[in-house]
Amino acid sequence: MRTPFAPSGLVAPSGRSISRLEVARVRAGAMTAEPVSAGYPLAYEGASGSGTYFAEWPAALRSADKDWLPNRAPVTARVRERVRNDPVAASAKARKVNAAVGRGWRVKFRPNARALGIDIEAARELGAQLSTEHQLYAYGHAFTSDAERRLTFGQQLRLAANHVVVDGEALGLDEWAEEATTRYKTRLRLVDPDRLCNPGGRPDRDDLKGGVEFDPWGAPDAYHIRERHPTDYGGPGQFRWNRFERWTEWGRPKVFHVFEPDRAGQTRGISRFASSLKSFRALSRFTDATLQSATVNALIVAFMKSNAGPGAVSENFEAKDVREFETWRQDHYKEHPVNLANGAQIPVLPYGDELTLQTASKDVGSFDAFVRSILRLIAASLGVTYEELSMDYSQTNYSSARAALIHSWAETVALMGLLEDQLVRPHIVAWAEEAFDRGYVEIPDGAPDFYDAVDAYCQIHCIGPGRGFIDPTKEIDAAAARIEAGVSTLEDECDDQGKDWEEVLDQRAREKAALEERGLANPQGALGKTALTSRDPAHQTALDQRPAA
């Protein structure tokens, strides 16, 4: 009986006998391989491994962590280098952080009255107390929300947003300052994500990847954080790790790992800059080459040379005389260099030598067009508009700016939601626990214990920076029309401008009372005039008039 390992009668080029099993494998592979040679087209051209476009396309099917974790260090380092040294990358980071965070957020508590079993007025009063307490805690002069006592809560949000935009993730720890004499002991400490890594450099495994420890169900359970950054050699704690449970035994949040996964099973966040690094590098090198060419062309303006040729020199001077004369000339021009008014120098040639330069000026006429094209690609990958990235509004009118703002604002709202859900709200839970526990805020009669209804107590609304106006007349008219039609509220419209609607109404009431007290009339008709202006066809034509290049 022949076995699969029996010789097939075929011999390899090396002289080794080929078994029947190897022949069967080759035949099976041939049946499932792409049948291009047989004249059958591929179902998906993208699966082809040959041809002009697909012959050299390195792509492999790997898990999210296998794709990212081995490449995180070099990609993140390059992204940070670009943000430090490239004005375009720095602009992109600044635009996204300013749009999402600005100078900070106002946190408004909205306890769920139905879930707590209390009436709406009691819930509103409770929310007002919590909002006031948190405002004093988050933006007080002593920086009590920061474990390092350096930043306000808004500035901590900016720092976290910086990490999310540049590194793709932010890391925070909730701490308890037992020895502190401040009103609250709850602290938020932001940690460099580089410090989140496996203890002792252990390789990744199913229950420990990228410094994150998982429970048997695949949920993050603990985080291993190095006491110092991996590159801080020589300091204490360089080779020590601390293990932080994600929650305490009673459910208080302890670790905040902020990132938006692109794939299921992803452990660490990926920077949005990763896909645009090649474009950043190409733009940088092209810009440097263009500047160098322009500099070289402008650096050497003219050359001085002797009127006497080599023949006259040989007839009138001996070699010794020529050397002495040349030495004298060089010394003279070292002491008295020939300069132009703009500081450019004219080099002095050796006696009798002649140098001809071929100065072909580099064509920089296409520089602007190339830069704009690259910037548009980069802006698209980062989720900002070309105008935001380049601060170039020379080709923009009202309609195109509004269209771009829709997508840009959607990106901003997504970033704000990520920060709110994964950092602000969990930290609020830790802070609110202390507020109730210390009696600074009392639980209303009939309401459950704090940890029996955490989400009902800590339902919040964050007010971030305003979206801004492109044309105030049209946007104010539209906002007023939405409120009048009942499709929007004063709160919604104030949120879009980064304002608290209750504070706006309170301020308006005070101003109205002050005007009446002084016998001054309230201004009337402004909204009607704004509507007439915004709906004027001539005004729309002027807005959509594309500016000249």
Short mmCIF file of C-alpha atoms in Angstrom, two decimals, residues 84-526:
data_model
loop_
_atom_site.label_atom_id
_atom_site.label_comp_id
_atom_site.label_asym_id
_atom_site.label_seq_id
_atom_site.Cartn_x
_atom_site.Cartn_y
_atom_site.Cartn_z
CA ARG A 84 7.24 69.82 16.42
CA ASN A 85 8.96 70.89 13.20
CA ASP A 86 6.36 71.08 10.44
CA PRO A 87 4.18 74.22 10.49
CA VAL A 88 1.37 72.43 8.66
CA ALA A 89 1.25 69.55 11.17
CA ALA A 90 1.41 72.01 14.07
CA SER A 91 -1.45 73.97 12.50
CA ALA A 92 -3.57 70.84 12.11
CA LYS A 93 -3.08 69.86 15.73
CA ALA A 94 -3.85 73.36 16.98
CA ARG A 95 -7.01 73.65 14.85
CA LYS A 96 -8.46 70.36 16.08
CA VAL A 97 -7.70 71.01 19.76
CA ASN A 98 -8.99 74.57 19.68
CA ALA A 99 -12.18 73.55 17.88
CA ALA A 100 -12.95 70.70 20.30
CA VAL A 101 -11.84 72.15 23.64
CA GLY A 102 -11.03 75.84 23.30
CA ARG A 103 -10.22 77.20 26.74
CA GLY A 104 -12.27 74.51 28.48
CA TRP A 105 -15.76 73.08 28.96
CA ARG A 106 -18.61 73.98 31.24
CA VAL A 107 -20.07 70.82 32.80
CA LYS A 108 -23.82 71.06 33.51
CA PHE A 109 -25.36 68.29 35.59
CA ARG A 110 -28.78 67.01 34.59
CA PRO A 111 -29.84 64.29 37.04
CA ASN A 112 -32.48 62.00 35.60
CA ALA A 113 -35.59 62.75 37.67
CA ARG A 114 -37.53 59.70 36.52
CA ALA A 115 -34.66 57.28 37.19
CA LEU A 116 -34.09 58.81 40.65
CA GLY A 117 -37.78 58.80 41.53
CA ILE A 118 -37.90 62.53 42.33
CA ASP A 119 -39.76 65.44 40.78
CA ILE A 120 -38.26 67.59 38.05
CA GLU A 121 -37.75 70.63 40.27
CA ALA A 122 -35.80 68.60 42.81
CA ALA A 123 -33.66 67.16 40.01
CA ARG A 124 -32.99 70.66 38.66
CA GLU A 125 -31.97 71.93 42.08
CA LEU A 126 -29.68 68.95 42.54
CA GLY A 127 -28.15 69.56 39.12
CA ALA A 128 -27.56 73.23 39.92
CA GLN A 129 -25.77 72.31 43.17
CA LEU A 130 -23.55 69.75 41.45
CA SER A 131 -22.77 72.15 38.58
CA THR A 132 -21.75 74.93 40.96
CA GLU A 133 -19.58 72.63 43.09
CA HIS A 134 -17.83 71.21 40.02
CA GLN A 135 -17.25 74.64 38.50
CA LEU A 136 -15.46 75.79 41.66
CA TYR A 137 -13.49 72.54 41.85
CA ALA A 138 -12.50 72.45 38.17
CA TYR A 139 -11.58 76.11 37.67
CA GLY A 140 -10.51 77.27 41.12
CA HIS A 141 -7.31 79.17 41.77
CA ALA A 142 -5.64 76.19 43.52
CA PHE A 143 -5.93 73.80 40.52
CA THR A 144 -7.39 71.12 42.77
CA SER A 145 -8.61 68.95 39.89
CA ASP A 146 -5.01 68.35 38.73
CA ALA A 147 -2.83 65.84 40.59
CA GLU A 148 0.19 67.99 39.73
CA ARG A 149 -1.62 71.22 40.78
CA ARG A 150 -0.63 73.04 37.59
CA LEU A 151 -3.63 73.03 35.26
CA THR A 152 -7.32 73.79 35.40
CA PHE A 153 -9.74 71.12 34.29
CA GLY A 154 -10.09 72.88 30.93
CA GLN A 155 -6.33 72.89 30.44
CA GLN A 156 -6.22 69.20 31.32
CA LEU A 157 -8.83 68.62 28.64
CA ARG A 158 -6.61 70.45 26.14
CA LEU A 159 -3.66 68.26 27.13
CA ALA A 160 -5.74 65.10 26.75
CA ALA A 161 -7.00 66.31 23.36
CA ASN A 162 -3.40 66.97 22.29
CA HIS A 163 -2.51 63.37 23.09
CA VAL A 164 -5.58 62.01 21.29
CA VAL A 165 -4.91 64.07 18.16
CA VAL A 166 -1.15 63.40 18.01
CA ASP A 167 -0.74 59.97 19.66
CA GLY A 168 -4.19 58.58 18.94
CA GLU A 169 -4.88 58.02 22.64
CA ALA A 170 -4.79 59.68 26.05
CA LEU A 171 -4.19 58.08 29.44
CA GLY A 172 -5.35 59.32 32.82
CA LEU A 173 -5.40 58.16 36.44
CA ASP A 174 -7.86 59.04 39.16
CA GLU A 175 -5.98 59.65 42.42
CA TRP A 176 -6.91 60.34 46.02
CA ALA A 177 -4.77 63.00 47.73
CA GLU A 178 -5.19 61.82 51.31
CA GLU A 179 -2.84 64.40 52.84
CA ALA A 180 -4.27 67.37 50.92
CA THR A 181 -6.06 70.10 52.85
CA THR A 182 -8.18 71.19 49.89
CA ARG A 183 -11.97 70.86 49.82
CA TYR A 184 -11.78 67.88 47.45
CA LYS A 185 -9.15 65.14 47.39
CA THR A 186 -10.09 63.63 44.01
CA ARG A 187 -7.38 64.34 41.46
CA LEU A 188 -6.92 63.65 37.77
CA ARG A 189 -3.41 62.81 36.58
CA LEU A 190 -2.68 62.67 32.85
CA VAL A 191 0.04 60.18 31.87
CA ASP A 192 2.16 59.95 28.73
CA PRO A 193 0.80 56.95 26.77
CA ASP A 194 4.39 55.81 26.12
CA ARG A 195 4.53 54.68 29.74
CA LEU A 196 1.73 52.17 29.16
CA CYS A 197 3.67 49.00 28.27
CA ASN A 198 4.20 45.40 29.31
CA PRO A 199 6.26 45.01 32.52
CA GLY A 200 9.89 44.19 31.85
CA GLY A 201 9.37 44.28 28.11
CA ARG A 202 7.40 41.03 28.07
CA PRO A 203 6.01 39.97 24.69
CA ASP A 204 2.30 40.41 24.06
CA ARG A 205 -0.04 37.56 24.83
CA ASP A 206 -3.80 37.06 24.90
CA ASP A 207 -4.28 38.49 28.40
CA LEU A 208 -1.61 41.25 28.23
CA LYS A 209 -1.08 43.45 25.17
CA GLY A 210 0.44 46.89 24.93
CA GLY A 211 0.46 47.24 28.71
CA VAL A 212 -3.27 46.47 28.99
CA GLU A 213 -4.34 43.42 30.98
CA PHE A 214 -7.58 41.68 30.00
CA ASP A 215 -10.02 39.55 31.94
CA PRO A 216 -11.24 36.16 30.62
CA TRP A 217 -14.04 37.90 28.67
CA GLY A 218 -11.65 40.22 26.84
CA ALA A 219 -12.46 43.41 28.75
CA PRO A 220 -9.61 45.67 29.93
CA ASP A 221 -9.11 44.87 33.59
CA ALA A 222 -5.83 46.56 34.59
CA TYR A 223 -3.11 48.79 33.17
CA HIS A 224 0.66 48.45 33.64
CA ILE A 225 2.25 51.90 33.72
CA ARG A 226 5.97 52.52 33.88
CA GLU A 227 7.01 54.95 36.61
CA ARG A 228 9.12 56.95 34.15
CA HIS A 229 9.23 57.37 30.39
CA PRO A 230 11.25 54.59 28.68
CA THR A 231 13.84 57.13 27.47
CA ASP A 232 14.40 58.73 30.89
CA TYR A 233 17.49 56.67 31.64
CA GLY A 234 19.15 56.80 35.00
CA GLY A 235 16.27 58.13 37.04
CA PRO A 236 14.49 56.33 39.87
CA GLY A 237 11.67 54.11 38.73
CA GLN A 238 13.11 53.63 35.26
CA PHE A 239 12.57 49.88 35.42
CA ARG A 240 9.56 49.76 37.73
CA TRP A 241 5.95 49.28 36.72
CA ASN A 242 2.76 49.82 38.70
CA ARG A 243 -0.39 47.85 38.07
CA PHE A 244 -3.60 49.91 38.23
CA GLU A 245 -6.99 48.27 38.41
CA ARG A 246 -9.49 49.85 36.07
CA TRP A 247 -12.04 50.24 38.88
CA THR A 248 -11.98 49.97 42.64
CA GLU A 249 -13.86 47.15 44.37
CA TRP A 250 -16.92 49.36 44.80
CA GLY A 251 -16.89 50.72 41.22
CA ARG A 252 -15.00 54.03 41.42
CA PRO A 253 -13.13 54.66 38.11
CA LYS A 254 -9.33 54.65 38.44
CA VAL A 255 -7.91 54.52 34.89
CA PHE A 256 -9.11 56.45 31.82
CA HIS A 257 -7.83 55.15 28.48
CA VAL A 258 -9.19 57.44 25.77
CA PHE A 259 -9.05 56.26 22.17
CA GLU A 260 -11.36 55.42 19.30
CA PRO A 261 -10.77 51.92 17.92
CA ASP A 262 -10.79 51.45 14.16
CA ARG A 263 -11.26 47.67 14.39
CA ALA A 264 -12.70 45.16 16.82
CA GLY A 265 -10.15 43.84 19.29
CA GLN A 266 -7.88 46.91 19.07
CA THR A 267 -5.94 47.57 22.27
CA ARG A 268 -4.21 50.93 21.63
CA GLY A 269 -5.19 54.07 19.75
CA ILE A 270 -3.81 55.02 16.34
CA SER A 271 -2.92 58.60 15.41
CA ARG A 272 -4.89 60.21 12.57
CA PHE A 273 -1.55 61.55 11.35
CA ALA A 274 -0.31 58.02 10.57
CA SER A 275 -1.92 57.86 7.13
CA SER A 276 -0.61 61.29 6.12
CA LEU A 277 3.04 60.93 7.19
CA LYS A 278 4.16 60.22 3.64
CA SER A 279 2.42 63.36 2.38
CA PHE A 280 3.94 65.43 5.18
CA ARG A 281 7.39 64.11 4.32
CA ALA A 282 6.95 64.76 0.59
CA LEU A 283 5.73 68.30 1.27
CA SER A 284 8.64 68.98 3.61
CA ARG A 285 11.27 67.71 1.21
CA PHE A 286 9.76 69.56 -1.75
CA THR A 287 9.59 72.78 0.23
CA ASP A 288 13.19 72.40 1.44
CA ALA A 289 14.45 71.69 -2.09
CA THR A 290 12.64 74.74 -3.47
CA LEU A 291 14.01 77.00 -0.74
CA GLN A 292 17.54 75.64 -1.19
CA SER A 293 17.39 76.22 -4.92
CA ALA A 294 16.19 79.79 -4.45
CA THR A 295 18.88 80.36 -1.82
CA VAL A 296 21.70 79.02 -4.02
CA ASN A 297 20.56 81.13 -6.95
CA ALA A 298 20.54 84.24 -4.79
CA LEU A 299 23.66 83.47 -2.75
CA ILE A 300 26.43 84.02 -5.37
CA VAL A 301 25.77 87.28 -7.17
CA ALA A 302 29.03 87.96 -9.11
CA PHE A 303 32.67 86.89 -9.49
CA MET A 304 35.77 89.06 -9.73
CA LYS A 305 38.52 87.95 -12.11
CA SER A 306 41.74 89.47 -13.40
CA ASN A 307 41.78 91.24 -16.76
CA ALA A 308 45.13 89.67 -17.54
CA GLY A 309 45.03 86.20 -19.01
CA PRO A 310 47.43 83.34 -18.33
CA GLY A 311 49.65 84.37 -21.30
CA ALA A 312 50.30 87.85 -19.92
CA VAL A 313 51.07 86.42 -16.52
CA SER A 314 53.69 84.02 -17.87
CA GLU A 315 55.37 86.76 -19.91
CA ASN A 316 55.65 89.36 -17.13
CA PHE A 317 55.98 87.36 -13.92
CA GLU A 318 58.03 84.48 -12.69
CA ALA A 319 56.42 81.72 -10.66
CA LYS A 320 57.75 83.20 -7.43
CA ASP A 321 56.28 86.61 -8.28
CA VAL A 322 52.91 85.08 -9.11
CA ARG A 323 52.75 83.28 -5.75
CA GLU A 324 53.67 86.43 -3.83
CA PHE A 325 51.15 88.49 -5.77
CA GLU A 326 48.38 85.93 -5.28
CA THR A 327 49.11 85.76 -1.55
CA TRP A 328 48.91 89.54 -1.33
CA ARG A 329 45.58 89.59 -3.20
CA GLN A 330 44.02 86.93 -1.02
CA ASP A 331 45.13 88.67 2.19
CA HIS A 332 43.77 91.96 0.93
CA TYR A 333 40.34 90.59 0.12
CA LYS A 334 40.15 88.68 3.40
CA GLU A 335 40.62 91.98 5.24
CA HIS A 336 38.45 93.92 2.80
CA PRO A 337 35.77 91.56 1.42
CA VAL A 338 33.62 92.76 -1.43
CA ASN A 339 30.01 92.88 -0.22
CA LEU A 340 26.78 94.04 -1.73
CA ALA A 341 24.16 96.08 0.09
CA ASN A 342 22.07 93.02 0.90
CA GLY A 343 25.00 91.23 2.57
CA ALA A 344 25.79 88.85 -0.32
CA GLN A 345 29.54 88.32 -0.83
CA ILE A 346 31.49 88.28 -4.10
CA PRO A 347 34.24 85.60 -4.03
CA VAL A 348 37.65 86.53 -5.45
CA LEU A 349 39.09 84.04 -7.90
CA PRO A 350 42.80 83.10 -7.97
CA TYR A 351 44.89 85.18 -10.33
CA GLY A 352 44.39 84.18 -13.93
CA ASP A 353 41.63 81.65 -13.26
CA GLU A 354 38.24 81.89 -14.87
CA LEU A 355 35.06 80.17 -13.69
CA THR A 356 31.82 79.95 -15.65
CA LEU A 357 28.68 79.16 -13.69
CA GLN A 358 25.55 77.68 -15.22
CA THR A 359 22.86 79.17 -12.97
CA ALA A 360 19.60 77.60 -14.07
CA SER A 361 16.91 79.11 -11.88
CA LYS A 362 14.46 76.53 -10.55
CA ASP A 363 10.94 77.03 -11.77
CA VAL A 364 8.88 77.81 -8.67
CA GLY A 365 5.75 78.78 -10.57
CA SER A 366 4.08 75.46 -9.74
CA PHE A 367 5.04 75.61 -6.06
CA ASP A 368 1.70 77.02 -4.85
CA ALA A 369 -0.36 74.56 -6.88
CA PHE A 370 1.64 71.58 -5.60
CA VAL A 371 1.46 72.73 -1.97
CA ARG A 372 -2.30 73.28 -2.20
CA SER A 373 -2.83 69.80 -3.64
CA ILE A 374 -0.81 68.14 -0.87
CA LEU A 375 -2.49 70.23 1.81
CA ARG A 376 -5.92 69.19 0.58
CA LEU A 377 -4.94 65.52 0.84
CA ILE A 378 -3.57 66.05 4.35
CA ALA A 379 -6.64 68.01 5.42
CA ALA A 380 -8.94 65.25 4.17
CA SER A 381 -7.04 62.59 6.13
CA LEU A 382 -7.04 64.63 9.35
CA GLY A 383 -10.68 65.67 9.23
CA VAL A 384 -10.09 69.43 8.92
CA THR A 385 -10.77 71.77 6.03
CA TYR A 386 -8.06 73.02 3.71
CA GLU A 387 -8.76 76.55 4.90
CA GLU A 388 -8.33 75.58 8.56
CA LEU A 389 -5.09 73.77 7.82
CA SER A 390 -3.46 76.41 5.64
CA MET A 391 -5.26 79.54 6.93
CA ASP A 392 -5.70 80.38 3.24
CA TYR A 393 -9.15 81.79 2.50
CA SER A 394 -8.25 83.37 -0.82
CA GLN A 395 -10.28 80.80 -2.83
CA THR A 396 -13.26 80.52 -0.50
CA ASN A 397 -16.74 81.98 -0.67
CA TYR A 398 -19.67 81.62 1.70
CA SER A 399 -21.24 78.50 0.20
CA SER A 400 -17.99 76.54 -0.03
CA ALA A 401 -17.01 77.59 3.49
CA ARG A 402 -20.38 76.44 4.87
CA ALA A 403 -20.12 73.10 3.07
CA ALA A 404 -16.63 72.55 4.46
CA LEU A 405 -17.74 73.57 7.95
CA ILE A 406 -20.42 70.85 8.04
CA HIS A 407 -17.85 68.06 7.75
CA SER A 408 -15.29 69.80 9.93
CA TRP A 409 -17.84 70.36 12.71
CA ALA A 410 -18.88 66.69 12.55
CA GLU A 411 -15.24 65.73 13.19
CA THR A 412 -15.09 68.20 16.08
CA VAL A 413 -18.27 66.84 17.65
CA ALA A 414 -16.90 63.29 17.35
CA LEU A 415 -13.70 64.29 19.20
CA MET A 416 -15.71 66.08 21.87
CA GLY A 417 -17.90 63.01 22.31
CA LEU A 418 -14.84 60.78 22.70
CA LEU A 419 -13.38 63.01 25.41
CA GLU A 420 -16.72 63.31 27.20
CA ASP A 421 -17.53 59.61 27.19
CA GLN A 422 -14.12 58.18 28.05
CA LEU A 423 -12.56 60.88 30.23
CA VAL A 424 -14.91 63.58 31.49
CA ARG A 425 -17.86 61.42 32.50
CA PRO A 426 -15.82 58.73 34.35
CA HIS A 427 -13.87 61.45 36.18
CA ILE A 428 -17.18 63.15 37.06
CA VAL A 429 -18.34 59.88 38.65
CA ALA A 430 -15.23 59.76 40.86
CA TRP A 431 -15.64 63.42 41.85
CA ALA A 432 -19.40 63.19 42.47
CA GLU A 433 -18.85 60.21 44.77
CA GLU A 434 -16.71 62.41 47.00
CA ALA A 435 -19.15 65.34 46.77
CA PHE A 436 -21.99 63.17 48.08
CA ASP A 437 -19.84 61.26 50.55
CA ARG A 438 -18.58 64.45 52.21
CA GLY A 439 -22.03 66.00 52.30
CA TYR A 440 -21.20 68.94 50.06
CA VAL A 441 -24.21 67.88 47.98
CA GLU A 442 -27.09 66.06 49.64
CA ILE A 443 -29.14 63.30 48.07
CA PRO A 444 -32.78 64.42 47.78
CA ASP A 445 -35.43 62.72 49.87
CA GLY A 446 -36.68 59.56 48.25
CA ALA A 447 -33.71 59.25 45.90
CA PRO A 448 -31.57 56.06 45.90
CA ASP A 449 -27.98 55.73 47.10
CA PHE A 450 -25.34 57.17 44.82
CA TYR A 451 -23.92 53.86 43.62
CA ASP A 452 -27.40 52.44 43.12
CA ALA A 453 -28.00 55.03 40.39
CA VAL A 454 -24.61 56.39 39.34
CA ASP A 455 -25.57 57.14 35.75
CA ALA A 456 -28.78 58.89 36.80
CA TYR A 457 -26.90 61.22 39.16
CA CYS A 458 -24.00 61.86 36.73
CA GLN A 459 -25.96 62.60 33.60
CA ILE A 460 -24.17 65.66 32.27
CA HIS A 461 -24.20 68.14 29.41
CA CYS A 462 -20.87 69.64 28.36
CA ILE A 463 -20.69 73.09 26.77
CA GLY A 464 -17.62 73.41 24.59
CA PRO A 465 -16.30 76.17 22.36
CA GLY A 466 -18.65 77.79 19.87
CA ARG A 467 -18.85 76.84 16.23
CA GLY A 468 -18.61 80.49 15.20
CA PHE A 469 -20.18 82.50 12.40
CA ILE A 470 -19.18 82.79 8.77
CA ASP A 471 -21.88 85.33 7.95
CA PRO A 472 -23.60 86.55 11.14
CA THR A 473 -26.64 87.95 9.35
CA LYS A 474 -27.60 84.66 7.69
CA GLU A 475 -26.78 82.50 10.68
CA ILE A 476 -28.62 84.65 13.22
CA ASP A 477 -31.63 84.77 10.89
CA ALA A 478 -31.53 80.97 10.50
CA ALA A 479 -31.21 80.41 14.26
CA ALA A 480 -34.18 82.67 14.98
CA ALA A 481 -36.22 80.90 12.30
CA ARG A 482 -35.40 77.45 13.74
CA ILE A 483 -36.51 78.53 17.22
CA GLU A 484 -39.68 80.12 15.86
CA ALA A 485 -40.49 76.99 13.82
CA GLY A 486 -39.99 74.78 16.86
CA VAL A 487 -37.22 72.65 15.35
CA SER A 488 -34.59 74.04 17.73
CA THR A 489 -34.33 75.59 21.18
CA LEU A 490 -32.49 78.50 22.72
CA GLU A 491 -30.30 75.98 24.51
CA ASP A 492 -29.32 74.31 21.23
CA GLU A 493 -28.47 77.60 19.57
CA CYS A 494 -26.48 78.82 22.58
CA ASP A 495 -24.60 75.51 22.70
CA ASP A 496 -23.50 76.06 19.10
CA GLN A 497 -21.88 79.31 20.24
CA GLY A 498 -20.40 77.89 23.44
CA LYS A 499 -22.81 79.67 25.77
CA ASP A 500 -25.05 78.60 28.63
CA TRP A 501 -28.64 79.53 27.76
CA GLU A 502 -29.60 80.13 31.39
CA GLU A 503 -26.71 82.53 31.86
CA VAL A 504 -27.72 84.30 28.64
CA LEU A 505 -31.29 84.77 29.87
CA ASP A 506 -30.15 85.90 33.31
CA GLN A 507 -27.79 88.44 31.76
CA ARG A 508 -30.46 89.69 29.37
CA ALA A 509 -32.86 90.16 32.27
CA ARG A 510 -30.28 92.19 34.19
CA GLU A 511 -29.50 94.32 31.15
CA LYS A 512 -33.18 94.94 30.46
CA ALA A 513 -33.74 95.99 34.06
CA ALA A 514 -30.71 98.29 33.92
CA LEU A 515 -31.98 99.95 30.73
CA GLU A 516 -35.44 100.51 32.23
CA GLU A 517 -33.93 101.88 35.43
CA ARG A 518 -32.01 104.46 33.42
CA GLY A 519 -34.95 105.37 31.23
CA LEU A 520 -33.36 103.90 28.11
CA ALA A 521 -35.38 102.08 25.47
CA ASN A 522 -34.60 98.53 24.50
CA PRO A 523 -33.32 98.31 20.92
CA GLN A 524 -36.07 97.05 18.62
CA GLY A 525 -36.15 95.80 15.06
CA ALA A 526 -32.61 94.47 14.93
#
